[in-house]
mmCIF file of C-alpha atoms in Angstrom:
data_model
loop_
_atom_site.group_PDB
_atom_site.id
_atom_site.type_symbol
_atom_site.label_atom_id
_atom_site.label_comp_id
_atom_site.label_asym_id
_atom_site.label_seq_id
_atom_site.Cartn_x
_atom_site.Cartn_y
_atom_site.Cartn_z
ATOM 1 C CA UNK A 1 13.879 20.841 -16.932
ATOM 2 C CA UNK A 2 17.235 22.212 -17.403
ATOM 3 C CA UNK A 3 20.267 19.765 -16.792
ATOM 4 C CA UNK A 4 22.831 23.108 -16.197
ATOM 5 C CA UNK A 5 24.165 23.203 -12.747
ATOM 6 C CA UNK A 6 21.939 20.450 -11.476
ATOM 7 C CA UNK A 7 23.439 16.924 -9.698
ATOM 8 C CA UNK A 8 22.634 14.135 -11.899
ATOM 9 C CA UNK A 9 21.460 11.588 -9.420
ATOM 10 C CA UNK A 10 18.157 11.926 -7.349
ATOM 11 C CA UNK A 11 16.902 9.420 -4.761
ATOM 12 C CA UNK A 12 13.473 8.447 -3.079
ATOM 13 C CA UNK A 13 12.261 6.274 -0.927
ATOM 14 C CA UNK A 14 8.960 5.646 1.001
ATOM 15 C CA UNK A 15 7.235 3.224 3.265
ATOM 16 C CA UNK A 16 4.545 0.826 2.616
ATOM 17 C CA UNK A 17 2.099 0.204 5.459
ATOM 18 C CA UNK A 18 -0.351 -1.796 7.160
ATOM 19 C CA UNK A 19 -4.147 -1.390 6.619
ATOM 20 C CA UNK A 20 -5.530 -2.006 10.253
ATOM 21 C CA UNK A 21 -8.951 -1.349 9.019
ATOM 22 C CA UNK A 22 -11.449 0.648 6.577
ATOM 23 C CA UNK A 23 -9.817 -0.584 3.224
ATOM 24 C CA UNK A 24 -12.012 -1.036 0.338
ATOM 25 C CA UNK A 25 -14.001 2.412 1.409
ATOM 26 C CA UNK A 26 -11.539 4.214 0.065
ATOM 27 C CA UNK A 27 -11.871 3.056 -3.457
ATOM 28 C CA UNK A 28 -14.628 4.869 -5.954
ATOM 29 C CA UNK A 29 -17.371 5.038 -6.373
ATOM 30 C CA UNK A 30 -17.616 3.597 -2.490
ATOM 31 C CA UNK A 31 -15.341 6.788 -1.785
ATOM 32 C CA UNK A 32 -17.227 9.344 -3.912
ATOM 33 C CA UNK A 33 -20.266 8.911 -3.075
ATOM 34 C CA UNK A 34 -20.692 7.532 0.284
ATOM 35 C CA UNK A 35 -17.162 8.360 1.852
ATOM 36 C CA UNK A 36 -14.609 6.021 3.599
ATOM 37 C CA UNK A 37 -12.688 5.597 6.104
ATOM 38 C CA UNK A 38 -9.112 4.025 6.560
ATOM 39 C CA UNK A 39 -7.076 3.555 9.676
ATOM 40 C CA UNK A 40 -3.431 2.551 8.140
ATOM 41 C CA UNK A 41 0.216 2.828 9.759
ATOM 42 C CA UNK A 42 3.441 3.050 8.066
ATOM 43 C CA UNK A 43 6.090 0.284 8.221
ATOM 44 C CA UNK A 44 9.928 0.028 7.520
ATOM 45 C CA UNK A 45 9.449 -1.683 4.380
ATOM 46 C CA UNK A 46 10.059 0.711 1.598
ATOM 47 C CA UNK A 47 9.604 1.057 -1.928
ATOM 48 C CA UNK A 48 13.554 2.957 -3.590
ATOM 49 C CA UNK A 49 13.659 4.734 -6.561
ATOM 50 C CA UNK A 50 16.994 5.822 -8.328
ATOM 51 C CA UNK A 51 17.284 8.435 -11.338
ATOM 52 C CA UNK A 52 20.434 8.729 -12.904
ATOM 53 C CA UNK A 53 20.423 11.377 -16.028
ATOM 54 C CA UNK A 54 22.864 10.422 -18.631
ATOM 55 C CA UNK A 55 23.672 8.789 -22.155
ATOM 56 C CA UNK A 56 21.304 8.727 -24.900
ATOM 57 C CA UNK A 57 18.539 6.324 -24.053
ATOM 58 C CA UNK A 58 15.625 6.018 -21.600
ATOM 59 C CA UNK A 59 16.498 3.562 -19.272
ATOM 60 C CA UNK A 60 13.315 1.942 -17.179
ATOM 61 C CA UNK A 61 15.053 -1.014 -14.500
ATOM 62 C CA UNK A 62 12.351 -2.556 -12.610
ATOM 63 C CA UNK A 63 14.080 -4.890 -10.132
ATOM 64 C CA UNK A 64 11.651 -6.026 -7.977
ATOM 65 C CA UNK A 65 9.500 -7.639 -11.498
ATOM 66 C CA UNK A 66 12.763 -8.370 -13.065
ATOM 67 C CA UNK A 67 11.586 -5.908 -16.088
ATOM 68 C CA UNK A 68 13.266 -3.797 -18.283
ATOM 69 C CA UNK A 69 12.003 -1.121 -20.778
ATOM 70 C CA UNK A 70 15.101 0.629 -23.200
ATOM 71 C CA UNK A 71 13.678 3.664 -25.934
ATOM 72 C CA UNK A 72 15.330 6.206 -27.945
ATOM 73 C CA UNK A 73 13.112 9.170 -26.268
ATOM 74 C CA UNK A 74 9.819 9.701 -24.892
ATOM 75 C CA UNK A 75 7.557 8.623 -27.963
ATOM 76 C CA UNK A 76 8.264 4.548 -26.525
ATOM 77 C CA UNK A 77 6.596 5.939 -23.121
ATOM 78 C CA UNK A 78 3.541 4.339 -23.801
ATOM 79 C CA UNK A 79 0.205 3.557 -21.985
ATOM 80 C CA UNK A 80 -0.363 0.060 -21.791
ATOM 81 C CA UNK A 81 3.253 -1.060 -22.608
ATOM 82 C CA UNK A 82 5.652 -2.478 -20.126
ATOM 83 C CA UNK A 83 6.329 -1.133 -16.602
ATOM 84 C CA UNK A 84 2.727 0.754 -16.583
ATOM 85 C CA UNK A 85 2.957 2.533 -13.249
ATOM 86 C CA UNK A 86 7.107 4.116 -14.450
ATOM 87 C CA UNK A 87 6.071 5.123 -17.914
ATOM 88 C CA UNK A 88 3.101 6.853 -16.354
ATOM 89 C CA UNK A 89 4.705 9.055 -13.885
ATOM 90 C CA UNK A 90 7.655 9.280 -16.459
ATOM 91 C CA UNK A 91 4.529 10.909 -19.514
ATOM 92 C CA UNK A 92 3.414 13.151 -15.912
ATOM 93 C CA UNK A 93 6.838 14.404 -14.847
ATOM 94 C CA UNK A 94 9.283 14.256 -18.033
ATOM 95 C CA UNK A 95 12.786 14.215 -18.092
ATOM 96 C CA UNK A 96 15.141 15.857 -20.880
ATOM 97 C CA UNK A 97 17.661 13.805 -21.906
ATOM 98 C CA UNK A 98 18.789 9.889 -21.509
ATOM 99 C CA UNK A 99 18.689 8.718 -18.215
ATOM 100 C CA UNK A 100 18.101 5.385 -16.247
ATOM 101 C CA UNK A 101 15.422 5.198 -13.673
ATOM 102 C CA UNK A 102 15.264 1.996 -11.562
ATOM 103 C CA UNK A 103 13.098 0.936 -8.975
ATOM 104 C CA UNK A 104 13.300 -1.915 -6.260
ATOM 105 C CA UNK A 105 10.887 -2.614 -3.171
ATOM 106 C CA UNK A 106 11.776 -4.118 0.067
ATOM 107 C CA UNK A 107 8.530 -6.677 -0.107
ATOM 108 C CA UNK A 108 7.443 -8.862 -2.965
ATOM 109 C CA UNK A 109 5.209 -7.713 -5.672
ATOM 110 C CA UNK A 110 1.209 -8.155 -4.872
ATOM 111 C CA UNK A 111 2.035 -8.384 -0.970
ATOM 112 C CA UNK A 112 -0.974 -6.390 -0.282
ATOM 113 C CA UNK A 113 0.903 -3.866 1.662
ATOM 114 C CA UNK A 114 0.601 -0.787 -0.562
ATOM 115 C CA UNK A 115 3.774 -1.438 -2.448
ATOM 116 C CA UNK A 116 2.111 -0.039 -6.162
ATOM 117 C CA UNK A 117 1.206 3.385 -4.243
ATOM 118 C CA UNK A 118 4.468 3.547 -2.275
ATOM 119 C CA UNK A 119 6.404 3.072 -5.389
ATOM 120 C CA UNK A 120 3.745 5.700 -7.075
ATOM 121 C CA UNK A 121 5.158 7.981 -4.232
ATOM 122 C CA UNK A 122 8.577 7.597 -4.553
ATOM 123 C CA UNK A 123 8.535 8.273 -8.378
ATOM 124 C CA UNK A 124 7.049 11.231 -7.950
ATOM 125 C CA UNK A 125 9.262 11.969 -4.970
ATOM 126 C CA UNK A 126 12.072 11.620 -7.338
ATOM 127 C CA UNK A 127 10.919 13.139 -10.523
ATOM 128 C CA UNK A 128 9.721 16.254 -8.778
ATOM 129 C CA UNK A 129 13.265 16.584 -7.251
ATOM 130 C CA UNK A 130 15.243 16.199 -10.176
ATOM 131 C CA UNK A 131 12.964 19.023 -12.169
ATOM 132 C CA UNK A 132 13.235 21.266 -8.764
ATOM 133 C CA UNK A 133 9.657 20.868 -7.751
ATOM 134 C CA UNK A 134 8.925 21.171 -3.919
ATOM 135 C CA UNK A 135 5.073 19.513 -3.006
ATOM 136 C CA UNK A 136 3.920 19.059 0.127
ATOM 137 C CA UNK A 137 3.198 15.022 1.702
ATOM 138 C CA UNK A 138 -0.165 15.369 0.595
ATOM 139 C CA UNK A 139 0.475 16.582 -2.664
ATOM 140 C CA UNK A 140 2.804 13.888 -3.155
ATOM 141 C CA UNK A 141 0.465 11.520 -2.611
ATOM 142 C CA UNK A 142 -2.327 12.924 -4.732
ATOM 143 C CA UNK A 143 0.255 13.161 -7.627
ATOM 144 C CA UNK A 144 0.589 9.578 -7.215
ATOM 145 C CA UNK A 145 -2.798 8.164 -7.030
ATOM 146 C CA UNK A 146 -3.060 10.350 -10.182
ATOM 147 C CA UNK A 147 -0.298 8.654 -11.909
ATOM 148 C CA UNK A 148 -1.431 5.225 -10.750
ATOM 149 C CA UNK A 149 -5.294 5.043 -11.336
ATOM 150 C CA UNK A 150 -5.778 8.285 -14.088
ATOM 151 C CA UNK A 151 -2.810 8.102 -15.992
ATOM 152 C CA UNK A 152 -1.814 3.953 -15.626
ATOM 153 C CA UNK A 153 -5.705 3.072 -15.895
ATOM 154 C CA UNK A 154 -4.673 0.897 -12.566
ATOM 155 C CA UNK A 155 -7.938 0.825 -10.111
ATOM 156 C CA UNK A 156 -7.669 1.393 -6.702
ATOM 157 C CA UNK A 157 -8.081 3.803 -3.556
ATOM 158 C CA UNK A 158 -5.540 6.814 -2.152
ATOM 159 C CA UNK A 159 -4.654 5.151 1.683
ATOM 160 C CA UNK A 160 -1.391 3.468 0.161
ATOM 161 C CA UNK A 161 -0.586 6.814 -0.935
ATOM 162 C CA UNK A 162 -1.114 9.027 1.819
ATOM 163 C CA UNK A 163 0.393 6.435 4.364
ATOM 164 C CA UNK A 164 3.897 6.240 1.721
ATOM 165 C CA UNK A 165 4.205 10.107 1.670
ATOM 166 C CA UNK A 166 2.866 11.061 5.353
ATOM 167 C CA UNK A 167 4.614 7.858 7.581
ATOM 168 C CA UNK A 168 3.330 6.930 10.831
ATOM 169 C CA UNK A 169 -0.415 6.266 11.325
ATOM 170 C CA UNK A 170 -3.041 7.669 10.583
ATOM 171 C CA UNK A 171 -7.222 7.520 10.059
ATOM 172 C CA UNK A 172 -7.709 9.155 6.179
ATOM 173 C CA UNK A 173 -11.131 9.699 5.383
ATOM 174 C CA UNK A 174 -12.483 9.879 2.094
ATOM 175 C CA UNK A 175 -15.197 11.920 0.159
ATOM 176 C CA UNK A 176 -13.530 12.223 -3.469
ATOM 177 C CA UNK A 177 -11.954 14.528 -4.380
ATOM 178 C CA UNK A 178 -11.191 15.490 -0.718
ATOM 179 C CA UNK A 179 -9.238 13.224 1.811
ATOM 180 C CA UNK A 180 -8.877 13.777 5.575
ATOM 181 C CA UNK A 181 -5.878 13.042 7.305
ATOM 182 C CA UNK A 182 -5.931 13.048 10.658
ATOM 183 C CA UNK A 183 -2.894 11.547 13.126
ATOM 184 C CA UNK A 184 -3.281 8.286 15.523
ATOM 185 C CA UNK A 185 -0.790 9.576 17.944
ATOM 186 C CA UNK A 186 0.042 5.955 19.969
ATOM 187 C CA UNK A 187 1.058 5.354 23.248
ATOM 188 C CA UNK A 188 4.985 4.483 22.994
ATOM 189 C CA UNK A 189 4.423 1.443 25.456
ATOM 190 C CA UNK A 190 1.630 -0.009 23.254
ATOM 191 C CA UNK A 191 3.157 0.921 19.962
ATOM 192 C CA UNK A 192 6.045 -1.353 21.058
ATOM 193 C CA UNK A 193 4.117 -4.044 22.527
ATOM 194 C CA UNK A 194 2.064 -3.652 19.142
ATOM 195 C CA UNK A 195 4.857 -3.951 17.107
ATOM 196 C CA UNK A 196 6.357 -6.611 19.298
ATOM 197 C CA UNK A 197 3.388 -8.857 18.699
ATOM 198 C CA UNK A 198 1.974 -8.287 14.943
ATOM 199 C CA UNK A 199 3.460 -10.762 12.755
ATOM 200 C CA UNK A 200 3.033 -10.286 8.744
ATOM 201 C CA UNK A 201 3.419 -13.256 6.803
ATOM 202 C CA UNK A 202 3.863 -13.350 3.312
ATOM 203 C CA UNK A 203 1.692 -16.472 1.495
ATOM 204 C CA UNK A 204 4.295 -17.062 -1.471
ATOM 205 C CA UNK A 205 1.472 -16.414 -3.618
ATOM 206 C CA UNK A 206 0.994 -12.641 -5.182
ATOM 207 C CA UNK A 207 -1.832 -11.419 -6.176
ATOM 208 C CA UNK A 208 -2.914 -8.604 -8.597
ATOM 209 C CA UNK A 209 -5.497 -6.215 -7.016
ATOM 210 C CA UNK A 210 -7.276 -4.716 -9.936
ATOM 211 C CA UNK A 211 -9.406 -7.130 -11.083
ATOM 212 C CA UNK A 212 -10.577 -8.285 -7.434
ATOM 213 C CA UNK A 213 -11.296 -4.172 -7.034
ATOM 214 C CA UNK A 214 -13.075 -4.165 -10.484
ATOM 215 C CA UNK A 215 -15.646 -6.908 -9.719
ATOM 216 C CA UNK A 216 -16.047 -5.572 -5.989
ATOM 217 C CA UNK A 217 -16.825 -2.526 -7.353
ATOM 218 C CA UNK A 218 -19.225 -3.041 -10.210
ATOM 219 C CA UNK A 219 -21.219 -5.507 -7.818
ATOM 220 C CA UNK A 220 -21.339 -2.327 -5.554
ATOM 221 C CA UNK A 221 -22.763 -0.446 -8.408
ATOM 222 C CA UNK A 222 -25.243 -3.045 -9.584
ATOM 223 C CA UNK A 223 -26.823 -2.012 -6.056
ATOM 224 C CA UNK A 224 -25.341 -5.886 -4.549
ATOM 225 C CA UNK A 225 -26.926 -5.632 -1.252
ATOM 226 C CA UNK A 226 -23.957 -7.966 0.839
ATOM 227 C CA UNK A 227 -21.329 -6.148 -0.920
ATOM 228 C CA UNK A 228 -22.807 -2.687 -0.043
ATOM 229 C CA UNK A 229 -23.666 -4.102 3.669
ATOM 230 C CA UNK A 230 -20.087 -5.344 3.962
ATOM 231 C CA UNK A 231 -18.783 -1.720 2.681
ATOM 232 C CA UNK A 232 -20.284 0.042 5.178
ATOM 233 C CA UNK A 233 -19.272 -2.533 7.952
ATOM 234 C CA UNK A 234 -15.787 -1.912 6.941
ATOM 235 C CA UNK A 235 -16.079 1.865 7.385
ATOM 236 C CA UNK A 236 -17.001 1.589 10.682
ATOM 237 C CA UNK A 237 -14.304 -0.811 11.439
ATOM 238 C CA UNK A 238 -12.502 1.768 10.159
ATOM 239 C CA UNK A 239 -13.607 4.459 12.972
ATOM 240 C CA UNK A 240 -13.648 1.841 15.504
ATOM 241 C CA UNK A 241 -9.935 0.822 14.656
ATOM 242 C CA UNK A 242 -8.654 4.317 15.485
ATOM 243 C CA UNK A 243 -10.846 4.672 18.765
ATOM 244 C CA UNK A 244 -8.840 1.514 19.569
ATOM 245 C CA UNK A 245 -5.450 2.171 18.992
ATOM 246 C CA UNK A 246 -5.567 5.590 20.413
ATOM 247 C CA UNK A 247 -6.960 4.020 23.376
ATOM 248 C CA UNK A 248 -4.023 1.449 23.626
ATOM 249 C CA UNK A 249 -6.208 -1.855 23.861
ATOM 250 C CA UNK A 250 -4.316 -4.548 22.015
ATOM 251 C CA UNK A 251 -7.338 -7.036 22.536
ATOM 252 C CA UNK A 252 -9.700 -4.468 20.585
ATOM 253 C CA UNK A 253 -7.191 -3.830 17.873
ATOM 254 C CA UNK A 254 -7.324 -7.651 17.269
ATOM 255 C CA UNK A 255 -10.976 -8.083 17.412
ATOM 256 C CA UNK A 256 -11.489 -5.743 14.530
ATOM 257 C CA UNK A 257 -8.555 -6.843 12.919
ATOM 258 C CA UNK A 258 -11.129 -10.127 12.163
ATOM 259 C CA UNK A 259 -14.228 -8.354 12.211
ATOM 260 C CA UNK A 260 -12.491 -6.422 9.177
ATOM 261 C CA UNK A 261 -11.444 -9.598 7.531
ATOM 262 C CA UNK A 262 -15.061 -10.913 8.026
ATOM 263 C CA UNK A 263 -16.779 -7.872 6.014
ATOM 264 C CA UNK A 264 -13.806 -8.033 3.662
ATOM 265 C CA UNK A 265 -14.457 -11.939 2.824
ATOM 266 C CA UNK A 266 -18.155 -11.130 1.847
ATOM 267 C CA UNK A 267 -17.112 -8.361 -0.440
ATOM 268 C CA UNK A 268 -16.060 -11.520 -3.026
ATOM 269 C CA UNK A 269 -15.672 -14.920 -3.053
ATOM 270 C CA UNK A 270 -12.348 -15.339 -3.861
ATOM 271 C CA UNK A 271 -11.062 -13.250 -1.277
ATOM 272 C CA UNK A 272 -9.946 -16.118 1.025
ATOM 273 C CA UNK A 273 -7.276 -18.216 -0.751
ATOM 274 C CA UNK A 274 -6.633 -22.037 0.182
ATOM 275 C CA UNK A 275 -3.296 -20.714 1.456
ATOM 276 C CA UNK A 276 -4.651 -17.862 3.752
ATOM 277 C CA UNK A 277 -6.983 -20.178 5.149
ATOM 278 C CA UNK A 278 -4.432 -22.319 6.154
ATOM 279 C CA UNK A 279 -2.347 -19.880 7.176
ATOM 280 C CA UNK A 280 -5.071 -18.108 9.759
ATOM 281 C CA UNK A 281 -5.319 -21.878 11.133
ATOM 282 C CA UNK A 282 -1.842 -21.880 11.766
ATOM 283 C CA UNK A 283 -1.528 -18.019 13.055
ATOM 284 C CA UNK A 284 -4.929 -19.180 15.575
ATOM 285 C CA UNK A 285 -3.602 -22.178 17.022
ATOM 286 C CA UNK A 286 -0.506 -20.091 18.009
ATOM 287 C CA UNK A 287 -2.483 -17.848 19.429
ATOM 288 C CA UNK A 288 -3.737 -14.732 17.465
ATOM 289 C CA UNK A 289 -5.804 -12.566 19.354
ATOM 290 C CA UNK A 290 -7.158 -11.206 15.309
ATOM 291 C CA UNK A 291 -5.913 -10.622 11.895
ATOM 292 C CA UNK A 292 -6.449 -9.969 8.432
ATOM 293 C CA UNK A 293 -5.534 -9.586 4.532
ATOM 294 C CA UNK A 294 -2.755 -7.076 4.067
ATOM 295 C CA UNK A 295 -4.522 -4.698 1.116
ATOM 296 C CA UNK A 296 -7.362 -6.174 -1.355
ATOM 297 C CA UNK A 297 -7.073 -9.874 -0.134
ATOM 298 C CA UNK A 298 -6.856 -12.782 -2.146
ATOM 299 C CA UNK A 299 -3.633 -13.630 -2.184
ATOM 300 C CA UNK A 300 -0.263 -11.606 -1.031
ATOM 301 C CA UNK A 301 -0.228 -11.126 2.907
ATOM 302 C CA UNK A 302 -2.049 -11.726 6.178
ATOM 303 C CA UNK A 303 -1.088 -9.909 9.892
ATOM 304 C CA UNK A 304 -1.729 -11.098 12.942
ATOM 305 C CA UNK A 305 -1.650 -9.262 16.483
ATOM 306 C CA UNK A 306 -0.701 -12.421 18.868
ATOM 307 C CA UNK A 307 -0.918 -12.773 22.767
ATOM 308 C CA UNK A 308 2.635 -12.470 23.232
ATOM 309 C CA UNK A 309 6.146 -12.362 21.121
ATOM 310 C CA UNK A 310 5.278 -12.646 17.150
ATOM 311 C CA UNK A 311 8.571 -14.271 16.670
ATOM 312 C CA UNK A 312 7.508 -17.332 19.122
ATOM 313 C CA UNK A 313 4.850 -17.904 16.770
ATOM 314 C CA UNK A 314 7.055 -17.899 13.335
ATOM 315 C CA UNK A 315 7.615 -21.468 13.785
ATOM 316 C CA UNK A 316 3.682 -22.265 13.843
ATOM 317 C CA UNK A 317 3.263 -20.484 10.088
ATOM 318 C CA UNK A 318 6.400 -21.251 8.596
ATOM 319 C CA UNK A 319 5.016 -24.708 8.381
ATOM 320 C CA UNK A 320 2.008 -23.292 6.180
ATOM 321 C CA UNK A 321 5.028 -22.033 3.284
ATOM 322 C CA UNK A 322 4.459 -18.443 4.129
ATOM 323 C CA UNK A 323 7.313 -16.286 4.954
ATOM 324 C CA UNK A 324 7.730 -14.493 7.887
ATOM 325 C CA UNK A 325 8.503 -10.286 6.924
ATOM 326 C CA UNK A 326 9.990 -8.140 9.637
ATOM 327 C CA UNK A 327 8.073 -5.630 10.875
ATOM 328 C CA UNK A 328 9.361 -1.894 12.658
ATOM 329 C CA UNK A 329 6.869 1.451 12.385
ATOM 330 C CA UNK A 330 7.943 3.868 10.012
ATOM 331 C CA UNK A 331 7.106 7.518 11.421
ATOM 332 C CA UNK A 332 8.719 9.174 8.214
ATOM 333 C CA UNK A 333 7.605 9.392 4.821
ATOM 334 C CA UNK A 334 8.753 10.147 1.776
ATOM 335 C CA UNK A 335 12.464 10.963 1.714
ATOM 336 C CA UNK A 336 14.422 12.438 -0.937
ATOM 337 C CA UNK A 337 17.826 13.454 -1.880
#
């Protein structure tokens, strides 16, 4: 990439989402050989990434872990070292030159809300911009399960990515290598009332996702006959989620919102933390009509849809510790500039 003529600060940003139902089935070798299917929508929490070309060294600001990586040139980009998922899309899409590259994310790290693969996106958002590369939403977000699973060894599925670089929601089915994307087009009445009354609370406890996906998966493998059962439950969840939502019937969309959490729970057993437990006790008793684990489970965050205002029922699971995140529907994806 050529710096002559060329701005020296690029932008991205993209949203992380809400898995309604389906995820899990879109992780291999579920996704490979059996195909998934994942009903996610977009939310106004976003992952930022900033690349500023300049100086002499290679400049890698992670503020959202609080990490910083400083090398002399592309050589100290390495696999396995600090700040995995940047060096990896830094060793895909090089940069000439010193620069700093910095990231932040509006949610906490292991929230279970995609925030690895909306990050993944916005790197390659930004990278692909500042060496004058134009690829389409999809492309984006295949580029970025790339970087995080192939090139940063870091398990997991492709919905995080294709709900960061498309926005809004959609069902994404999965038959590796191919993925379906297909729109949920919501009513405007119920996507209000829907956002109006989902409340996503945060358990103060992160969690990292690849070792929970690594022992899900090899029991899958080992031919695990509740694991595979629960897989397959999921999936249908999955198609059943997007029937509901399309169909505007809030008391569905909760219903498999715990039917999901149910097959989800037997896919390990430490899915379920002590604090999510109490948590759903809390979120019930105020009166969720369903909810689940935001991403992988164990650990990070839970959503609820509730009977009526999700802010009446803050109160209820602040008392738990968890924190209350705001919540708005992001139709756009990836942005840069």
């Amino acid at each position: 990439m050529r710096r002559r003529d060329l701005p020296t600060a690029f932008h991205a940003t993209a949203p992380l989402r809400l898995d309604f139902a389906g995820g899990w089935t879109d992780v291999p070798p579920f996704s490979a050989r059996e195909g998934g299917v994942v009903v996610n929508g977009a939310i106004a929490l976003r992952a930022h990434v900033e690349l500023h070309l300049g100086g002499k060294l290679l400049r890698l600001v992670s503020e959202e872990l609080g990490e910083t990586l400083e090398c002399a040139n592309s050589g100290g980009l390495l696999p396995h070292g600090k700040l995995p998922l940047l060096t990896a899309a830094l060793r895909r899409f090089p940069v000439l030159g010193g620069f700093t590259l910095t990231t932040r994310c509006d949610a906490p790290p292991g929230s279970g809300l995609g925030s690895s693969g909306a990050l993944g996106v916005a790197l390659v958002g930004a990278l692909t911009h500042a060496r004058q590369e134009t690829l389409s939403g999809p492309d984006v977000a295949d580029q970025a399960w790339q970087v995080e699973t192939i090139e940063a060894e870091l398990p997991g599925g492709k919905q995080d990515q294709y709900g960061a670089a498309l926005g809004g929601f959609h069902r994404l089915s999965f038959r590796d290598p191919d993925v379906g994307v297909e729109p949920v087009t919501l009513d405007s009445t119920f996507a209000a009332a829907l956002e109006r009354q989902t409340l996503i609370c945060y358990t103060n406890k992160s969690r990292v996702s690849g070792g929970t996906i690594s022992r899900v998966m090899g029991a899958y493998e080992r031919g695990d006959r509740k694991v595979t059962g629960a897989l397959h439950g999921l999936k249908g969840t999955g198609n059943a989620m997007a029937e509901a939502l399309r169909a505007a019937d809030l008391a569905r969309v909760g219903t498999l919102l715990s039917e999901n959490w149910k097959h989800q729970q037997a896919l390990d057993p430490g899915m379920r933390t002590a604090e999510m437990a109490q948590l759903e006790a809390a979120a019930s008793s105020a009166g969720a009509l369903g909810g689940k684990a935001a991403g992988a489970g164990a650990g990070g965050c839970m959503f609820f849809v509730m009977r009526g205002d999700a802010r009446e029922a803050a109160s209820a699971v602040a008392g738990t510790g968890a924190i209350v995140l705001p919540l708005a529907w992001a139709p756009e994806g990836v942005r840069t500039w």
